[in-house]
PDB file of C-alpha atoms and ligand atoms in Angstrom:
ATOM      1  CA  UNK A   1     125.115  43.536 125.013  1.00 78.00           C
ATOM      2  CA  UNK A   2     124.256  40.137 126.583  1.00 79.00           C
ATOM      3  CA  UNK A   3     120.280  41.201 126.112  1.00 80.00           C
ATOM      4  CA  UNK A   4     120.534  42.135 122.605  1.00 77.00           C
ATOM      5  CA  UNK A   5     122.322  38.708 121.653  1.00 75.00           C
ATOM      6  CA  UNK A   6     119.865  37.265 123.613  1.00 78.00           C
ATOM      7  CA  UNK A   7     116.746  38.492 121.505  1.00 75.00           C
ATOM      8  CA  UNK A   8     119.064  37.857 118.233  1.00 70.00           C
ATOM      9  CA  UNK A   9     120.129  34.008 118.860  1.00 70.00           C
ATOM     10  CA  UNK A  10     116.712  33.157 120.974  1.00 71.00           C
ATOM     11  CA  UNK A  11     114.926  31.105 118.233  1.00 67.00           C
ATOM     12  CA  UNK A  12     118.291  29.296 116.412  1.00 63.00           C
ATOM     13  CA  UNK A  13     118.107  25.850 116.260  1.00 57.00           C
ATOM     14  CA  UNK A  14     121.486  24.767 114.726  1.00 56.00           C
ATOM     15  CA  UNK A  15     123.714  24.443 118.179  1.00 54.00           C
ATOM     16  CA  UNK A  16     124.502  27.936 118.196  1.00 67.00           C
ATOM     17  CA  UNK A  17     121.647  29.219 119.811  1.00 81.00           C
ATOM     18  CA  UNK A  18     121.620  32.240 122.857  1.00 89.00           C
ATOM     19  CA  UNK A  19     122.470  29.447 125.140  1.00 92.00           C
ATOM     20  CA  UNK A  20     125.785  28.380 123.258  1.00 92.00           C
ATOM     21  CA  UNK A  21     126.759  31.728 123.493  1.00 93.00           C
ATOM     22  CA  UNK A  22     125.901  32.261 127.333  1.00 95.00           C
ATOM     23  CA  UNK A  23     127.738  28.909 128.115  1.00 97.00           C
ATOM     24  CA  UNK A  24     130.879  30.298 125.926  1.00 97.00           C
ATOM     25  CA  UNK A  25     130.583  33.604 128.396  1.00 97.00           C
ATOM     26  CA  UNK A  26     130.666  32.120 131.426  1.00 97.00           C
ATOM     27  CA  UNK A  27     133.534  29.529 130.597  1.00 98.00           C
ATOM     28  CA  UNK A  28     135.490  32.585 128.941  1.00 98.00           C
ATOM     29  CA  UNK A  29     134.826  34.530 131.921  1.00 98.00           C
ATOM     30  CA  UNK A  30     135.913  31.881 134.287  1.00 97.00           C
ATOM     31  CA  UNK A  31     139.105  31.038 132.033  1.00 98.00           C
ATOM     32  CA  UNK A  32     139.980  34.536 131.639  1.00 98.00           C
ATOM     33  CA  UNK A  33     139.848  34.948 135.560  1.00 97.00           C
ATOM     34  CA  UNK A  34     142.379  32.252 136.439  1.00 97.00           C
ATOM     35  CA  UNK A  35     145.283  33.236 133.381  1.00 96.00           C
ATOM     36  CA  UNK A  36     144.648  36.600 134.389  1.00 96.00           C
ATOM     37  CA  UNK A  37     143.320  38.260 130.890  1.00 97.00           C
ATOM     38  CA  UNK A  38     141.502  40.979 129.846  1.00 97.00           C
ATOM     39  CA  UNK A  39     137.858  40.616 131.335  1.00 97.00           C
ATOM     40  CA  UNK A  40     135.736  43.254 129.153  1.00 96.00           C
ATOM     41  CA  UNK A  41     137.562  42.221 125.961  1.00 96.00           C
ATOM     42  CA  UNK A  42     137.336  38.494 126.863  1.00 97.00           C
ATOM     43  CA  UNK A  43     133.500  39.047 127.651  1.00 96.00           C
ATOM     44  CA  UNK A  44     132.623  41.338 124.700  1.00 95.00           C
ATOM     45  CA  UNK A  45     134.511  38.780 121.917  1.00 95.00           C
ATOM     46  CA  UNK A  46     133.007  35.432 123.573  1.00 96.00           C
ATOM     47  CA  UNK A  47     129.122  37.318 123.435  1.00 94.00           C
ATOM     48  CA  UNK A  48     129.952  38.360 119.853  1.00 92.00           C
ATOM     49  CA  UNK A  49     131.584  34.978 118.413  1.00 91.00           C
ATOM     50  CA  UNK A  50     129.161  33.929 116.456  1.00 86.00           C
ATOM     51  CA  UNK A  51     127.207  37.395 115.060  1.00 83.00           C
ATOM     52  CA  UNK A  52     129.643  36.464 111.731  1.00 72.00           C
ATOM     53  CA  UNK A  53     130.213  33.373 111.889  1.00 68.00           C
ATOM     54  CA  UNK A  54     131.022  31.754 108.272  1.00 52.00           C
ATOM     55  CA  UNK A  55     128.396  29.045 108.982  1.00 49.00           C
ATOM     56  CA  UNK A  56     125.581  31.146 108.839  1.00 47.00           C
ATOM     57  CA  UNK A  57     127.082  35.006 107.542  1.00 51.00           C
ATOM     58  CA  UNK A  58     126.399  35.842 103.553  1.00 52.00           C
ATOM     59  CA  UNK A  59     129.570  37.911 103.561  1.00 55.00           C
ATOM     60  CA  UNK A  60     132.761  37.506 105.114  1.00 59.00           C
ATOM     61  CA  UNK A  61     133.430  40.490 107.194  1.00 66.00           C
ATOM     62  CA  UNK A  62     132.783  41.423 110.272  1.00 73.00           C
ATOM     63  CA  UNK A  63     130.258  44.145 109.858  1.00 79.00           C
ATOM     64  CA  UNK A  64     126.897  42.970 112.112  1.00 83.00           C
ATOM     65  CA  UNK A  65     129.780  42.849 115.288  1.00 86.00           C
ATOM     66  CA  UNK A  66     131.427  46.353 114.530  1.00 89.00           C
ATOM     67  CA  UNK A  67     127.509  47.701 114.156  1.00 88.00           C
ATOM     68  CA  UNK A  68     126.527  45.908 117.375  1.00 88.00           C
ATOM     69  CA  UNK A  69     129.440  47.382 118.959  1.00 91.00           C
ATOM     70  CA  UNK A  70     128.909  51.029 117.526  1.00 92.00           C
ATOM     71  CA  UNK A  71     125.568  51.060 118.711  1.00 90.00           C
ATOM     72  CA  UNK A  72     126.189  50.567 122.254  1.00 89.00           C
ATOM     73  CA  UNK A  73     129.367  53.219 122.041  1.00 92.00           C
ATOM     74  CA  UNK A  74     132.272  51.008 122.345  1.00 93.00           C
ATOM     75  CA  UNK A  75     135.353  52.546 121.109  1.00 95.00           C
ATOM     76  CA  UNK A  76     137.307  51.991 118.040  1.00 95.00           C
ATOM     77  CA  UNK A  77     140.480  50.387 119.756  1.00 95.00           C
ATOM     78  CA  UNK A  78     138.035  48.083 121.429  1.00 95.00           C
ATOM     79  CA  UNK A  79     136.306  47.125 118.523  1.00 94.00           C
ATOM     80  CA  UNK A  80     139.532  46.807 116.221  1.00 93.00           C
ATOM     81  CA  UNK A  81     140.761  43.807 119.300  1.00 93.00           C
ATOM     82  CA  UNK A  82     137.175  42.624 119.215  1.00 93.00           C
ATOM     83  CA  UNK A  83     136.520  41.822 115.932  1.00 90.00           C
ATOM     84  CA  UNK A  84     140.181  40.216 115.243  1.00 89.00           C
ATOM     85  CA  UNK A  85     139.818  37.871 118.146  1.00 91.00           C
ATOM     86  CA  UNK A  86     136.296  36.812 116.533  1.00 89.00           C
ATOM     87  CA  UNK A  87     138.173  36.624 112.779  1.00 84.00           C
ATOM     88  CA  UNK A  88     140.443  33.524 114.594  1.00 84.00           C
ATOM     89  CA  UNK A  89     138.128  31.524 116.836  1.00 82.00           C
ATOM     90  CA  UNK A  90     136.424  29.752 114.480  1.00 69.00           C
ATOM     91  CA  UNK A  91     137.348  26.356 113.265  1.00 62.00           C
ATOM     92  CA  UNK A  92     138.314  25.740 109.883  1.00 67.00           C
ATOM     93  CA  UNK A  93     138.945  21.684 109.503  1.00 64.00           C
ATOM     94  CA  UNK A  94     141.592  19.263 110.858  1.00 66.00           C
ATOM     95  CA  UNK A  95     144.427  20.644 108.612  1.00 69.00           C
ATOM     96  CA  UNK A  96     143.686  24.194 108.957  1.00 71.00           C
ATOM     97  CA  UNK A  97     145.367  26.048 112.267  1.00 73.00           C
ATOM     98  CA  UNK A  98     143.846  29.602 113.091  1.00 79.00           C
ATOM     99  CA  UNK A  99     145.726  29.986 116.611  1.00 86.00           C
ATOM    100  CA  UNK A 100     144.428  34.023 118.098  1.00 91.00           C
ATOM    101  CA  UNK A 101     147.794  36.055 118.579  1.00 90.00           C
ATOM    102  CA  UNK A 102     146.150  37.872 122.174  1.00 95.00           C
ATOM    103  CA  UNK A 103     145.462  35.864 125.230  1.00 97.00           C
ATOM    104  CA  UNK A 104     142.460  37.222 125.277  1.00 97.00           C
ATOM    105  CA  UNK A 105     141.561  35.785 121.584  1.00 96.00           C
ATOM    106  CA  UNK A 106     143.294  32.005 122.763  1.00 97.00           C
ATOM    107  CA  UNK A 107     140.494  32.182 125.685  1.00 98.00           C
ATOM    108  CA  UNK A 108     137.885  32.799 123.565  1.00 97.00           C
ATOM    109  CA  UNK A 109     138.565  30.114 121.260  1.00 96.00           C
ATOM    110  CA  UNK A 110     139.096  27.890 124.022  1.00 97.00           C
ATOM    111  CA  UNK A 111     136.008  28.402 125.326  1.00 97.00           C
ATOM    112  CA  UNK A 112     133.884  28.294 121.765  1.00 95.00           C
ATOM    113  CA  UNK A 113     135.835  24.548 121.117  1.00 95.00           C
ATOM    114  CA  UNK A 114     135.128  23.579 125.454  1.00 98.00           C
ATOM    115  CA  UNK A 115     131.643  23.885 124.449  1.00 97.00           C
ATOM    116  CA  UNK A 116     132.115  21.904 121.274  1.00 96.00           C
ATOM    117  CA  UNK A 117     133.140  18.725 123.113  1.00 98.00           C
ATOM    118  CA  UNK A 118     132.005  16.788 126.146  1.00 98.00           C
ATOM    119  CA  UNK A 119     128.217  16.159 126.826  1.00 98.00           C
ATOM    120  CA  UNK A 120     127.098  19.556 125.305  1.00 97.00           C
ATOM    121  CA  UNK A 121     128.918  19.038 123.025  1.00 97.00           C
ATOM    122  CA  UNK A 122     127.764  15.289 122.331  1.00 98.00           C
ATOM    123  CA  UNK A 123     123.724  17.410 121.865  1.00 96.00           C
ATOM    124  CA  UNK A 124     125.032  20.050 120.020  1.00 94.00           C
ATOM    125  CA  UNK A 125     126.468  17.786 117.304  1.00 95.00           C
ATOM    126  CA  UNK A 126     123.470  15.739 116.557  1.00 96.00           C
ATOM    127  CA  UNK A 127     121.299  18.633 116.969  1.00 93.00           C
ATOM    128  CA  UNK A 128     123.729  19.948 114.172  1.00 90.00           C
ATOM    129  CA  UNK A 129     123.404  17.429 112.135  1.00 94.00           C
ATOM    130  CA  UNK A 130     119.775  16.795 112.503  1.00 93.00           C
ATOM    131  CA  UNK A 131     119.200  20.066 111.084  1.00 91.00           C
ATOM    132  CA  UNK A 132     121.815  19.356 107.980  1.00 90.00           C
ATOM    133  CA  UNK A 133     119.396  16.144 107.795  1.00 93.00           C
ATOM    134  CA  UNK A 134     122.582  13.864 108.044  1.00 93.00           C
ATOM    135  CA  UNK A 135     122.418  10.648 109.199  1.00 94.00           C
ATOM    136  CA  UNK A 136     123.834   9.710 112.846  1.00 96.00           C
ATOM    137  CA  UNK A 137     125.761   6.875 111.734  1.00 96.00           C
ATOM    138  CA  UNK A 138     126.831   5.206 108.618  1.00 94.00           C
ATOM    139  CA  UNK A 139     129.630   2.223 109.494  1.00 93.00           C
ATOM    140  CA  UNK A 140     130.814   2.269 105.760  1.00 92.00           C
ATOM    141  CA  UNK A 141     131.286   6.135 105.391  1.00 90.00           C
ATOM    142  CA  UNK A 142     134.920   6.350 107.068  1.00 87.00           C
ATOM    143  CA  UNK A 143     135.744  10.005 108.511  1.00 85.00           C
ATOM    144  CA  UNK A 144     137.571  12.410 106.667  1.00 83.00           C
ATOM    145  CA  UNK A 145     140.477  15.018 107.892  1.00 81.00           C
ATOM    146  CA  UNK A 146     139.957  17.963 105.887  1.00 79.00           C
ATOM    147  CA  UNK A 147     142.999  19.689 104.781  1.00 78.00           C
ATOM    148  CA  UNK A 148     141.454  22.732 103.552  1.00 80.00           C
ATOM    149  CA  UNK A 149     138.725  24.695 105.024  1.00 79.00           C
ATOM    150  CA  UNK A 150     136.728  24.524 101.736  1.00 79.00           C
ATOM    151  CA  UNK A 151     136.729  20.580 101.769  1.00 77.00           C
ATOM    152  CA  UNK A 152     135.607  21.067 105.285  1.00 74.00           C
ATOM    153  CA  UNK A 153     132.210  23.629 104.491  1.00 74.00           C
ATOM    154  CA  UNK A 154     131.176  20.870 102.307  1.00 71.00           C
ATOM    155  CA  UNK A 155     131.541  17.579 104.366  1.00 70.00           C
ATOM    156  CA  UNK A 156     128.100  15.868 104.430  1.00 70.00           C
ATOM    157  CA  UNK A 157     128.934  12.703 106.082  1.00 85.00           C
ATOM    158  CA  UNK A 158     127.228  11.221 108.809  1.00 93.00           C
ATOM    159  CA  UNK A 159     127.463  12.731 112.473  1.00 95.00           C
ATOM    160  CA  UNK A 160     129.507  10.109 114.424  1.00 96.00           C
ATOM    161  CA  UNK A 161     132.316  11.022 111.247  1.00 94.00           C
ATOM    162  CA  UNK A 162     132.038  14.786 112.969  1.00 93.00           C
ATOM    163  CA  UNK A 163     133.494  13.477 115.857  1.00 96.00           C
ATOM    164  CA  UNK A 164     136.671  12.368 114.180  1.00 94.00           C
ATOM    165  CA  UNK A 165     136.841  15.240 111.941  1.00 91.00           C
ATOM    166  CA  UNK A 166     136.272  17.628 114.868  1.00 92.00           C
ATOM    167  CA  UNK A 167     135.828  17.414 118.204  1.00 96.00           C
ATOM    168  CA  UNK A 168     137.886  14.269 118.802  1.00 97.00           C
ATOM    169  CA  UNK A 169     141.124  16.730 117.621  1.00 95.00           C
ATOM    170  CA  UNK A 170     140.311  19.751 119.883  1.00 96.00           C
ATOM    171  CA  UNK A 171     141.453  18.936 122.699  1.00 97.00           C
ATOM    172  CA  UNK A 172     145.314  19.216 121.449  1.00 96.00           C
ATOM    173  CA  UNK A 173     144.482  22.404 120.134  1.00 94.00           C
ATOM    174  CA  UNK A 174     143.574  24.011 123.606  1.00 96.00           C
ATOM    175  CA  UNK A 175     145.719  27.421 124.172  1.00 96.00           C
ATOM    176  CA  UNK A 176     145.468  27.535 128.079  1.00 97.00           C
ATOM    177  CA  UNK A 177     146.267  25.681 130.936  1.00 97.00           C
ATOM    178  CA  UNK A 178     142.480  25.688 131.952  1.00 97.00           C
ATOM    179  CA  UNK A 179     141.362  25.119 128.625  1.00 98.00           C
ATOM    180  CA  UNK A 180     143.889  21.655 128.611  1.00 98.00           C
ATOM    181  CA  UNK A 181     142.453  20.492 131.774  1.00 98.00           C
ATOM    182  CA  UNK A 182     138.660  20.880 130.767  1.00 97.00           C
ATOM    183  CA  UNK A 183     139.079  19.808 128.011  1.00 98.00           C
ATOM    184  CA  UNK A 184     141.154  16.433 129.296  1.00 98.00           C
ATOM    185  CA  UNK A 185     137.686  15.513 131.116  1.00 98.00           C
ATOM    186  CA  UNK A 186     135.316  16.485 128.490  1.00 98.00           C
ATOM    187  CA  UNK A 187     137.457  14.353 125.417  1.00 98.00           C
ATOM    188  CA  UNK A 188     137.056  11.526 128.039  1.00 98.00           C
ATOM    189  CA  UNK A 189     133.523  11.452 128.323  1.00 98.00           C
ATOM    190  CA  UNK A 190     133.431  11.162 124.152  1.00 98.00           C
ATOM    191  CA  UNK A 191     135.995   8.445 123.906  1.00 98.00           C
ATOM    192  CA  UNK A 192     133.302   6.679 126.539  1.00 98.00           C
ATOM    193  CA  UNK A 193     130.160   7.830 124.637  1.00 98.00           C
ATOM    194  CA  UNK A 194     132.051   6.431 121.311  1.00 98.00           C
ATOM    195  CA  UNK A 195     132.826   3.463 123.072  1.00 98.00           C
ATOM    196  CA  UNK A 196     129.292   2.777 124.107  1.00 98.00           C
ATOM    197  CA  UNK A 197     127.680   3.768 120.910  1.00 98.00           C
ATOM    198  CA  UNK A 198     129.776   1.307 118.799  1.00 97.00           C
ATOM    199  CA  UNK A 199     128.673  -1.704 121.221  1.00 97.00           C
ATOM    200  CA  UNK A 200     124.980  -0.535 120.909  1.00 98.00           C
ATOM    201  CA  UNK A 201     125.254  -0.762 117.324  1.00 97.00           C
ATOM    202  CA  UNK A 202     126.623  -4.108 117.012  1.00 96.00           C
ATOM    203  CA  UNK A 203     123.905  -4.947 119.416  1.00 97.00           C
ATOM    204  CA  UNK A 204     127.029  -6.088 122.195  1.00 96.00           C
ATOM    205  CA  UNK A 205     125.416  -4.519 124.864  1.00 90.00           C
TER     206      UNK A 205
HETATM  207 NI1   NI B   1     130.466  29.393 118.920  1.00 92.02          NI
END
């Protein structure tokens, strides 16, 4: 599974490239290890994540995952767990919850949002927005907290807004214990990033 998602997400340039989806693996994996989940359901969801994702899918269903997951012979029960952890991981704006019923799902999503925030995360949101062709900063666009998730697909502001829309909120919306204490150090780092940014801009230091 991890080779054919490797071939598939190789050459995408948005943030959610192969090595998104290998970095939300391994974090899954070592999440799911320590609040004793599932392990093949936690690996097979976190790999998958993304196949559907609304950012990037023409339909809304999960039908390239269940295929994926056909084709290398997983079984229906499986695939059924699967696909409804990937239906809930994704994040739909500030005033939209989507909270995964299964531990397994809550680990998954943990690990997707981990990988959203911190110094990755940091690259992966101007790499984002470079290739939305926003600008990085814009002191007299203020941020705005989306209250529904179609406000939120069609936000165009400028990236240093993203962090107030987005990642700046994630890390009270960790499910685990492990998720909450990454996630403590990673939100850090971005308060300390923001903090530097905003004195480079008004040429302070
Ligand atoms: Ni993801």
């Amino acid at each position: 599974m991890a080779r054919i998602l490797e071939s598939e997400f190789r050459n995408e340039s948005s943030g959610h490239d192969w090595w998104h989806i290998y970095r939300v693996w391994n974090l899954a994996k070592r999440i799911a290890v320590k609040e004793n989940a599932e392990l093949y359901i936690v690996e097979l969801a976190s790999l998958l994540h993304d196949v559907d994702d609304w950012k990037f899918a023409d339909h809304n269903g999960p039908s390239k995952t269940i295929k994926l997951l056909e084709s290398v012979g997983v079984d229906n029960e499986t695939i059924e767990l699967v696909t409804e952890i990937i239906s809930s991981v994704s994040f739909k704006g500030a005033g939209v919850e989507t909270i995964p019923q299964t531990i397994e799902g809550k680990i998954v999503q943990d690990a997707d949002r981990l990988d959203a925030i911190g110094a990755i995360g940091i690259a992966r949101t101007f790499a984002y927005g470079g290739f939305k062709g926003r600008n990085i900063y814009n002191p007299d666009v203020e941020p705005i907290l989306h209250s529904s998730f179609d406000d939120y697909k069609k936000s165009a502001s400028h990236t240093i807004n993203h962090f107030y829309e987005k990642l700046l909120l994630l890390r009270d919306r960790m499910n685990t214990q492990t998720g909450k204490e990454l996630a403590a150090k990673r939100h850090l780092f971005m308060e300390t990033y923001l903090e530097q940014f905003y004195s480079e801009w008004n040429a302070n230091s």
